[in-house]
XYZ file of C-alpha atoms in Angstrom:
579
model
C 66.990 112.039 78.250
C 70.228 113.534 79.615
C 68.611 116.875 80.408
C 65.602 115.211 82.041
C 67.948 113.218 84.294
C 69.832 116.378 85.184
C 66.558 118.108 86.025
C 65.501 115.128 88.158
C 68.747 115.267 90.134
C 69.049 119.015 90.619
C 65.467 120.294 90.591
C 62.814 117.663 91.122
C 64.106 115.232 93.784
C 67.655 116.253 94.814
C 67.316 115.288 98.491
C 65.944 111.835 97.740
C 68.494 111.230 95.009
C 71.518 112.090 97.130
C 70.124 110.174 100.123
C 69.686 106.958 98.131
C 73.012 107.245 96.315
C 74.961 108.071 99.479
C 73.356 105.197 101.379
C 74.174 102.732 98.583
C 77.761 103.923 98.183
C 78.317 103.999 101.957
C 77.195 100.375 102.139
C 79.725 99.450 99.443
C 82.596 101.710 100.519
C 82.577 101.931 104.311
C 82.718 98.327 105.479
C 85.626 96.687 107.295
C 87.498 96.517 103.970
C 86.897 99.814 102.101
C 87.501 99.522 98.361
C 89.168 102.252 96.322
C 86.592 102.836 93.560
C 83.417 102.872 95.737
C 85.195 105.232 98.131
C 86.141 107.591 95.311
C 82.549 107.572 94.043
C 81.175 108.272 97.532
C 83.491 111.255 97.991
C 82.586 112.544 94.535
C 78.882 112.478 95.378
C 79.489 114.076 98.777
C 81.544 116.838 97.195
C 78.836 117.631 94.642
C 76.158 117.423 97.331
C 78.118 119.778 99.568
C 78.566 122.316 96.794
C 74.858 122.148 95.962
C 73.608 122.827 99.487
C 76.390 125.157 100.668
C 74.385 128.358 100.174
C 70.836 127.010 100.548
C 68.714 127.790 103.585
C 67.916 124.049 103.842
C 71.570 123.018 104.137
C 71.245 122.041 107.816
C 68.370 119.673 107.103
C 70.082 118.147 104.088
C 73.354 117.714 105.975
C 71.497 115.913 108.756
C 69.795 113.707 106.164
C 73.176 112.894 104.563
C 74.633 112.092 107.977
C 71.756 109.734 108.768
C 71.885 107.769 105.517
C 75.681 107.469 105.397
C 75.793 106.351 109.033
C 73.053 103.830 108.246
C 74.935 102.517 105.214
C 78.192 102.271 107.151
C 76.425 100.498 110.035
C 74.918 98.005 107.630
C 78.322 97.362 106.065
C 79.861 96.715 109.503
C 76.962 94.743 110.922
C 78.158 91.248 110.002
C 81.586 91.911 111.504
C 80.315 93.577 114.676
C 77.268 91.409 115.445
C 79.175 89.237 117.923
C 81.625 91.849 119.181
C 79.755 92.500 122.437
C 77.708 90.409 124.824
C 74.352 91.306 123.248
C 73.086 92.226 119.790
C 71.599 95.483 121.121
C 74.965 96.613 122.440
C 76.633 95.693 119.152
C 74.076 97.666 117.110
C 74.438 100.700 119.351
C 78.220 100.608 119.188
C 78.265 100.277 115.403
C 75.786 103.114 114.851
C 77.600 105.455 117.240
C 81.017 104.722 115.727
C 79.689 105.156 112.172
C 78.018 108.449 113.050
C 81.086 109.806 114.828
C 83.405 108.739 112.013
C 81.281 110.689 109.521
C 82.071 113.870 111.451
C 85.682 113.693 110.264
C 84.480 113.773 106.647
C 82.482 116.998 107.108
C 85.296 119.549 107.760
C 87.171 118.864 104.481
C 83.928 119.188 102.522
C 82.941 122.375 104.365
C 86.283 124.141 104.118
C 86.638 123.081 100.492
C 83.530 125.135 99.731
C 84.429 128.082 101.936
C 88.121 128.453 101.139
C 88.303 127.488 97.478
C 87.113 130.869 96.201
C 89.988 132.559 98.015
C 92.662 130.285 96.511
C 94.488 131.924 93.642
C 95.466 129.159 91.218
C 93.464 126.460 89.478
C 95.820 123.763 90.716
C 95.486 124.887 94.327
C 91.708 124.859 94.011
C 91.755 121.294 92.725
C 94.228 120.014 95.338
C 92.693 121.846 98.294
C 90.166 119.117 99.039
C 92.699 116.229 98.873
C 94.969 118.088 101.298
C 92.116 118.791 103.708
C 90.930 115.193 103.413
C 94.335 113.685 104.199
C 94.792 116.075 107.133
C 91.371 115.301 108.617
C 91.901 111.536 108.606
C 95.403 111.879 109.983
C 93.896 113.714 112.948
C 91.114 111.131 113.219
C 93.579 108.233 113.375
C 95.377 109.830 116.324
C 92.268 110.598 118.387
C 90.261 107.456 117.597
C 90.550 104.587 120.116
C 90.778 102.171 117.169
C 93.351 104.150 115.175
C 92.892 103.883 111.420
C 90.588 100.872 111.610
C 87.400 102.864 110.821
C 89.008 105.474 108.568
C 87.597 106.049 105.110
C 90.777 104.685 103.556
C 91.038 101.909 100.945
C 92.624 98.538 101.609
C 95.914 97.837 99.884
C 94.614 95.222 97.453
C 92.044 97.593 95.886
C 94.429 100.065 94.214
C 97.770 100.384 92.417
C 99.474 102.858 94.762
C 100.952 100.504 97.361
C 104.509 101.279 96.283
C 104.113 104.843 97.556
C 103.320 103.835 101.161
C 107.002 103.676 102.331
C 107.405 107.213 100.964
C 104.327 109.113 102.146
C 102.424 106.665 104.328
C 98.634 106.335 104.529
C 98.130 110.106 104.297
C 99.414 109.949 100.717
C 96.870 107.259 99.859
C 94.089 109.373 101.390
C 95.251 112.304 99.251
C 95.118 110.182 96.104
C 91.587 108.959 96.907
C 90.372 112.527 97.379
C 92.214 113.688 94.240
C 90.386 111.109 92.135
C 87.151 112.247 93.790
C 87.920 115.796 92.663
C 88.414 114.597 89.097
C 85.158 112.626 89.080
C 83.137 115.378 90.761
C 84.473 118.017 88.350
C 83.404 115.964 85.336
C 80.056 115.056 86.912
C 79.357 118.693 87.755
C 80.098 119.728 84.166
C 77.604 117.148 82.966
C 74.975 118.279 85.470
C 75.376 121.939 84.547
C 75.708 121.269 80.839
C 79.058 121.695 79.155
C 77.848 124.637 77.131
C 77.007 126.591 80.312
C 79.807 125.535 82.638
C 82.893 127.689 83.193
C 83.943 127.297 86.831
C 86.627 129.962 87.026
C 85.285 132.370 84.445
C 88.250 132.149 82.070
C 86.277 133.714 79.263
C 86.882 134.402 75.623
C 89.815 132.021 75.412
C 90.269 130.336 72.058
C 92.714 127.736 73.343
C 91.846 124.075 73.158
C 92.008 123.791 76.962
C 91.118 126.408 79.561
C 93.431 127.094 82.501
C 91.273 124.985 84.804
C 91.154 122.165 82.270
C 94.952 122.227 82.074
C 95.189 121.946 85.847
C 92.655 119.108 85.834
C 94.553 117.350 83.058
C 97.789 117.764 85.034
C 96.131 116.183 88.058
C 94.735 113.254 86.059
C 98.074 112.696 84.328
C 99.894 112.716 87.667
C 97.467 110.258 89.235
C 97.776 107.892 86.291
C 101.569 108.218 86.259
C 101.701 107.239 89.922
C 100.210 103.851 89.028
C 103.015 102.969 86.594
C 105.561 101.700 89.163
C 103.047 99.068 90.287
C 103.210 97.603 86.775
C 106.921 98.126 86.085
C 108.648 97.385 89.410
C 109.600 93.870 90.420
C 106.766 92.741 92.681
C 108.185 89.320 93.502
C 109.392 88.489 97.013
C 113.092 87.947 97.683
C 114.456 84.526 96.812
C 115.503 82.765 100.026
C 117.777 80.256 98.265
C 120.438 82.758 97.123
C 122.476 82.801 100.330
C 124.910 85.437 99.107
C 122.139 88.042 98.942
C 119.416 86.716 101.235
C 118.981 85.002 104.568
C 116.589 82.080 104.467
C 114.204 82.417 107.408
C 111.499 79.862 108.157
C 108.699 81.303 110.240
C 105.590 79.627 111.582
C 102.396 80.137 113.508
C 101.368 77.623 116.159
C 97.578 77.249 116.014
C 96.419 74.072 117.772
C 92.703 73.390 117.454
C 91.228 70.877 119.939
C 88.493 68.778 118.377
C 86.059 69.601 121.181
C 86.239 73.300 120.297
C 87.752 74.352 123.624
C 90.496 76.937 124.000
C 93.935 75.322 123.570
C 95.928 74.797 126.744
C 99.611 75.328 127.406
C 100.160 71.623 126.754
C 98.489 71.969 123.353
C 100.764 74.831 122.360
C 103.894 73.066 123.624
C 102.991 69.921 121.675
C 102.257 71.920 118.519
C 105.484 73.909 118.834
C 107.599 70.762 119.254
C 106.352 69.532 115.863
C 107.650 72.638 114.038
C 111.343 71.734 114.166
C 112.173 73.298 110.814
C 111.140 76.801 111.876
C 113.527 79.553 112.971
C 110.736 81.620 114.551
C 107.449 80.255 115.906
C 104.725 82.674 117.004
C 101.748 81.952 119.248
C 98.486 83.929 118.836
C 97.376 86.676 121.207
C 96.383 85.478 124.704
C 97.457 81.939 123.823
C 97.947 81.114 127.500
C 96.995 82.793 130.772
C 99.445 83.058 133.694
C 98.079 83.682 137.172
C 101.441 84.680 138.606
C 105.001 85.505 137.628
C 106.122 82.157 139.050
C 103.707 80.307 136.782
C 104.964 82.303 133.800
C 108.617 81.547 134.525
C 107.840 77.826 134.938
C 106.230 77.795 131.488
C 109.226 79.580 129.976
C 111.591 77.054 131.557
C 109.549 74.234 130.060
C 109.777 75.774 126.604
C 113.574 76.088 126.868
C 113.825 72.318 127.311
C 112.228 71.600 123.924
C 114.442 70.105 121.244
C 113.628 72.858 118.754
C 116.246 75.535 118.065
C 113.575 78.060 117.114
C 112.861 81.356 118.810
C 109.362 80.997 120.274
C 107.163 84.088 120.467
C 104.904 83.335 123.440
C 101.857 85.620 123.468
C 100.369 85.449 126.931
C 97.922 87.084 129.287
C 98.901 87.630 132.902
C 97.245 89.112 135.954
C 98.735 92.350 137.230
C 100.201 92.584 140.703
C 98.608 95.935 141.536
C 95.108 94.931 140.416
C 94.538 91.150 140.473
C 91.165 91.567 138.764
C 92.733 92.927 135.563
C 95.170 91.426 133.108
C 97.607 92.614 130.463
C 98.606 91.044 127.171
C 102.289 90.467 126.545
C 104.746 88.793 124.215
C 108.017 87.127 125.227
C 110.703 85.631 122.992
C 112.048 82.306 124.271
C 115.073 80.309 123.079
C 116.682 77.164 124.438
C 120.027 78.912 124.753
C 118.666 81.288 127.360
C 119.019 80.838 131.088
C 116.244 81.494 133.571
C 115.456 85.196 133.639
C 117.217 85.942 130.331
C 114.113 85.698 128.148
C 113.188 88.866 126.352
C 109.765 90.205 127.307
C 109.371 92.039 124.076
C 106.150 93.932 124.399
C 102.876 94.574 126.235
C 99.737 95.633 124.382
C 99.141 99.400 124.340
C 95.803 99.861 122.559
C 92.842 97.978 124.007
C 89.631 97.186 122.133
C 86.967 99.630 123.398
C 84.349 98.084 125.708
C 85.503 94.467 125.307
C 89.019 94.989 126.728
C 89.113 98.513 128.137
C 87.581 97.521 131.494
C 89.233 94.151 132.053
C 92.795 94.826 130.873
C 95.589 97.253 131.620
C 97.261 99.050 128.683
C 101.001 99.462 128.485
C 102.815 102.734 127.832
C 106.105 101.196 126.681
C 107.013 101.457 123.013
C 108.255 98.469 121.008
C 111.981 97.835 120.821
C 114.200 96.029 118.324
C 115.928 92.773 119.215
C 118.597 91.205 117.010
C 118.361 87.467 116.498
C 121.738 85.948 115.636
C 121.252 83.113 113.156
C 124.000 80.544 112.787
C 124.839 78.836 109.520
C 122.449 76.103 108.294
C 123.477 72.564 107.465
C 125.494 72.283 104.294
C 126.933 75.786 104.606
C 130.235 76.505 106.357
C 130.499 79.294 108.895
C 132.813 81.499 106.743
C 130.436 81.096 103.798
C 127.519 82.142 106.004
C 128.861 85.271 107.697
C 132.196 86.988 108.489
C 134.264 86.466 111.624
C 134.320 86.610 114.552
C 130.725 85.524 115.252
C 129.849 83.935 111.913
C 126.184 84.855 112.512
C 123.649 86.892 110.607
C 121.640 89.406 112.683
C 117.895 89.623 112.059
C 116.410 92.807 113.593
C 113.004 91.995 114.987
C 110.253 93.887 116.828
C 106.665 93.201 117.821
C 103.200 94.575 118.349
C 99.868 93.042 119.330
C 96.607 93.072 117.343
C 94.864 96.482 117.617
C 98.194 98.233 118.151
C 98.807 97.784 114.419
C 95.894 100.136 113.673
C 97.666 103.008 115.415
C 99.563 105.365 113.067
C 102.229 105.784 115.752
C 102.729 102.068 116.391
C 106.410 102.109 115.343
C 107.352 105.798 115.210
C 109.621 105.353 118.234
C 111.941 102.939 116.396
C 115.256 104.432 115.325
C 116.044 101.681 112.814
C 114.197 99.331 110.515
C 113.227 95.821 111.615
C 113.347 92.947 109.164
C 110.346 91.222 110.739
C 107.514 92.264 113.037
C 105.843 89.656 115.241
C 102.094 90.221 115.234
C 100.012 87.959 117.491
C 96.279 88.656 117.238
C 92.868 87.304 118.160
C 89.769 88.437 116.260
C 86.162 87.282 116.464
C 85.114 87.526 112.807
C 86.736 86.906 109.448
C 86.036 90.452 108.211
C 87.569 91.918 111.354
C 90.529 89.588 110.903
C 90.953 90.734 107.307
C 90.724 94.381 108.362
C 93.443 93.911 110.984
C 95.538 91.909 108.485
C 95.381 94.931 106.165
C 96.455 97.259 108.976
C 99.373 94.978 109.844
C 100.553 94.816 106.232
C 100.302 98.600 105.899
C 102.392 99.225 109.039
C 104.986 96.734 107.758
C 105.093 98.383 104.331
C 105.491 101.817 105.910
C 108.701 100.564 107.521
C 109.854 98.486 104.547
C 109.526 95.352 106.666
C 107.498 92.143 106.890
C 104.990 91.046 109.514
C 104.389 87.537 110.823
C 100.661 87.680 111.591
C 99.225 84.921 113.775
C 95.485 85.240 114.487
C 94.083 82.812 117.040
C 90.434 83.598 116.302
C 88.179 80.750 115.210
C 87.873 82.339 111.755
C 90.963 84.558 111.921
C 93.446 84.909 109.076
C 97.195 84.391 109.401
C 100.164 84.828 107.109
C 103.256 86.841 106.233
C 102.626 90.343 104.863
C 104.875 93.061 103.485
C 108.091 92.582 101.558
C 105.982 92.038 98.404
C 104.182 89.132 100.073
C 100.402 89.387 100.282
C 98.982 85.872 100.521
C 97.072 84.594 103.517
C 98.497 81.284 104.715
C 95.682 80.095 106.951
C 92.066 80.809 107.912
C 91.105 79.488 111.333
C 93.052 76.846 113.250
C 95.930 74.599 112.064
C 99.601 75.472 112.331
C 101.681 76.456 109.329
C 105.250 77.374 108.311
C 106.692 79.419 105.471
C 110.227 80.194 104.309
C 110.906 83.834 103.460
C 113.976 85.696 102.283
C 115.520 88.585 104.241
C 117.993 90.774 102.288
C 121.594 90.219 103.291
C 123.272 92.269 104.478
C 120.115 93.849 105.827
C 119.843 97.633 105.577
C 118.452 98.896 108.874
C 118.020 102.414 107.545
C 114.441 103.637 107.869
C 112.177 104.392 104.927
C 111.479 107.995 103.943
C 108.140 107.897 105.738
C 109.785 106.356 108.797
C 112.291 109.221 108.884
C 110.056 112.230 108.249
C 106.811 111.060 109.856
C 103.181 111.869 109.148
C 103.341 115.571 110.012
C 106.055 116.201 107.414
C 103.927 114.401 104.814
C 101.022 116.755 105.560
C 103.366 119.745 105.213
C 104.521 118.356 101.863
C 100.920 117.992 100.661
C 100.192 121.586 101.640
C 103.292 122.704 99.739
C 102.164 120.633 96.773
C 99.108 122.851 96.460
C 101.444 125.625 95.337
C 103.420 123.400 93.003
C 100.860 123.274 90.235
C 102.429 126.233 88.427
C 105.402 124.084 87.465
C 103.135 121.227 86.455
C 101.010 123.448 84.274
C 104.142 124.927 82.675
C 105.434 121.474 81.769
C 102.044 120.551 80.381
C 101.945 123.683 78.228
C 105.441 123.029 76.903
C 104.515 119.433 76.111
C 101.368 120.581 74.352
C 103.410 122.952 72.173
C 105.605 120.074 71.126
C 102.543 118.095 70.076
C 100.615 121.021 68.635
C 100.607 119.576 65.147
C 99.106 116.329 66.392
C 96.415 118.154 68.339
C 95.590 120.412 65.419
C 95.382 117.512 63.019
C 93.035 115.645 65.331
C 90.917 118.641 66.344
C 88.566 118.249 63.395
C 87.924 114.612 64.311
C 87.374 115.524 67.938
C 84.828 118.161 67.069
C 82.800 115.566 65.214
C 82.066 113.941 68.606
C 79.266 115.900 70.363
C 80.457 115.058 73.906
C 84.010 116.227 73.195
C 82.729 119.224 71.261
C 80.907 120.506 74.310
C 83.990 120.044 76.508
C 86.396 121.975 74.269
C 84.024 124.626 72.977
C 84.951 128.093 74.370
C 82.372 129.726 76.599
C 80.872 133.100 75.625
C 82.354 136.120 77.435
C 79.153 136.847 79.279
C 78.826 133.341 80.827
C 80.149 134.189 84.279
C 78.602 131.458 86.380
C 81.019 132.040 89.231
C 79.726 135.501 89.898
C 76.181 134.930 88.682
C 73.160 134.723 90.913
C 72.048 131.230 91.803
C 69.091 130.237 89.671
C 67.263 127.235 91.104
C 69.660 124.329 91.373
C 71.667 125.243 88.251
C 74.284 126.975 90.328
C 78.024 126.648 90.075
C 78.483 123.259 91.748
C 82.235 123.435 92.107
C 82.779 127.047 93.043
């Protein structure tokens, strides 16, 4: 049965098989919320498929077929989220298909160069880690050239894997590397099964009587490393900071003002003012993206003056849309921070949106070129706590470093690279048109916050948008759709404004590190060999039991000296799938 299935895949119907499998996995893995395991399986199949067709005269036709079916699967996965993105269904379909097809092009170079370069790489470890390095590099480039940043990248969402703790260290490129590394492991094992364990010797290490070949040791090192990297997720304290221990944390109550008129109309300025006045317990209140529209600077300043007269002591993050003076037909999205202690003209206009949604915003709005900045909010002591107990003289206040960004800007890998220190909280007003899109942007916002070691206050004004506080070991969504909410969070005190490792070194340095890691397998293999010597007695004692299992027997059985599949002529489809 096993051999007949192998023959079916490699000899009888390989094109149909890979087309169906790639379409199915693309549908599962390439939606608005890519999951870790389906993505690993898709890359594994693509890697095997690429190795199979690399030297065939039909490779162009098969590559085109793979492109078509993966783009179709990705389009299907995005259809529900994109159906109402544009003014007509035809435009939405066209946009989704084009974006899916173009995104696939960034997956081709790592697969191609993995085949072409691997044979020239000296060590087993470098051969195994070549594809993960190429994969992480390709998607880093894609995120910088794409108008939607990392939103369409083939990268898993944070809730689908156990490697979130590594994000402040190596950023999203490290997660991409891990995905591709697991794909290498799965494709190596699948290729051995397809070729038959008794015939498969990828690097031609022949005549060895050791329990594990050199390539198997490198593969075992890779698997062990990937598994070890999951341990901190199970051993570290994953609970958020307690806000009630004032000696070590600052209690900060944040909220999102989301009025929802019963007639379904867009809330007015009066609606937002009324809703904000009810949230007296909050320290920071955020409005969603484009909450109000100002036709002139005078109208904007009048609204700000009105907000300063409210009885609340909260800082109000007013997300607004205003017409530009140079082009009255176009608008720009901004965010201002208002407080009753300010005088007219003292309000902080924190930020204007830099990345516009293609097609829907790119023609009607003006993007900003100004980077976000950090503002320090000075919190005075709460009731029941004396000023000296709260903070030292002379101000007796606790500073809360705060910055902001708006919706799609969070998908950009360079959203906060200009910051020279770490914010405690990022204000994130947003407005999405579909729950899946809202969830995708929520994931991007949490990832950017985790990269900086911060938290994000996410306020989505879409009808089915999601809102909450993310980062700082907080993951729960507070609200779906309309209705205002508040939540108390804890900010470490005194707050360390030093940047995370990823914030200091940046994405390029991470890529350089991953390239250097390709040459670091010698040390890993050495440690593995030394560990295996220490446990030699255990391995020897269990070898007899292992050899009683046919599957294991085939894996550990030494290959005959003449079985040089690497240098052998390709016979049908039973070629060396992994170089």
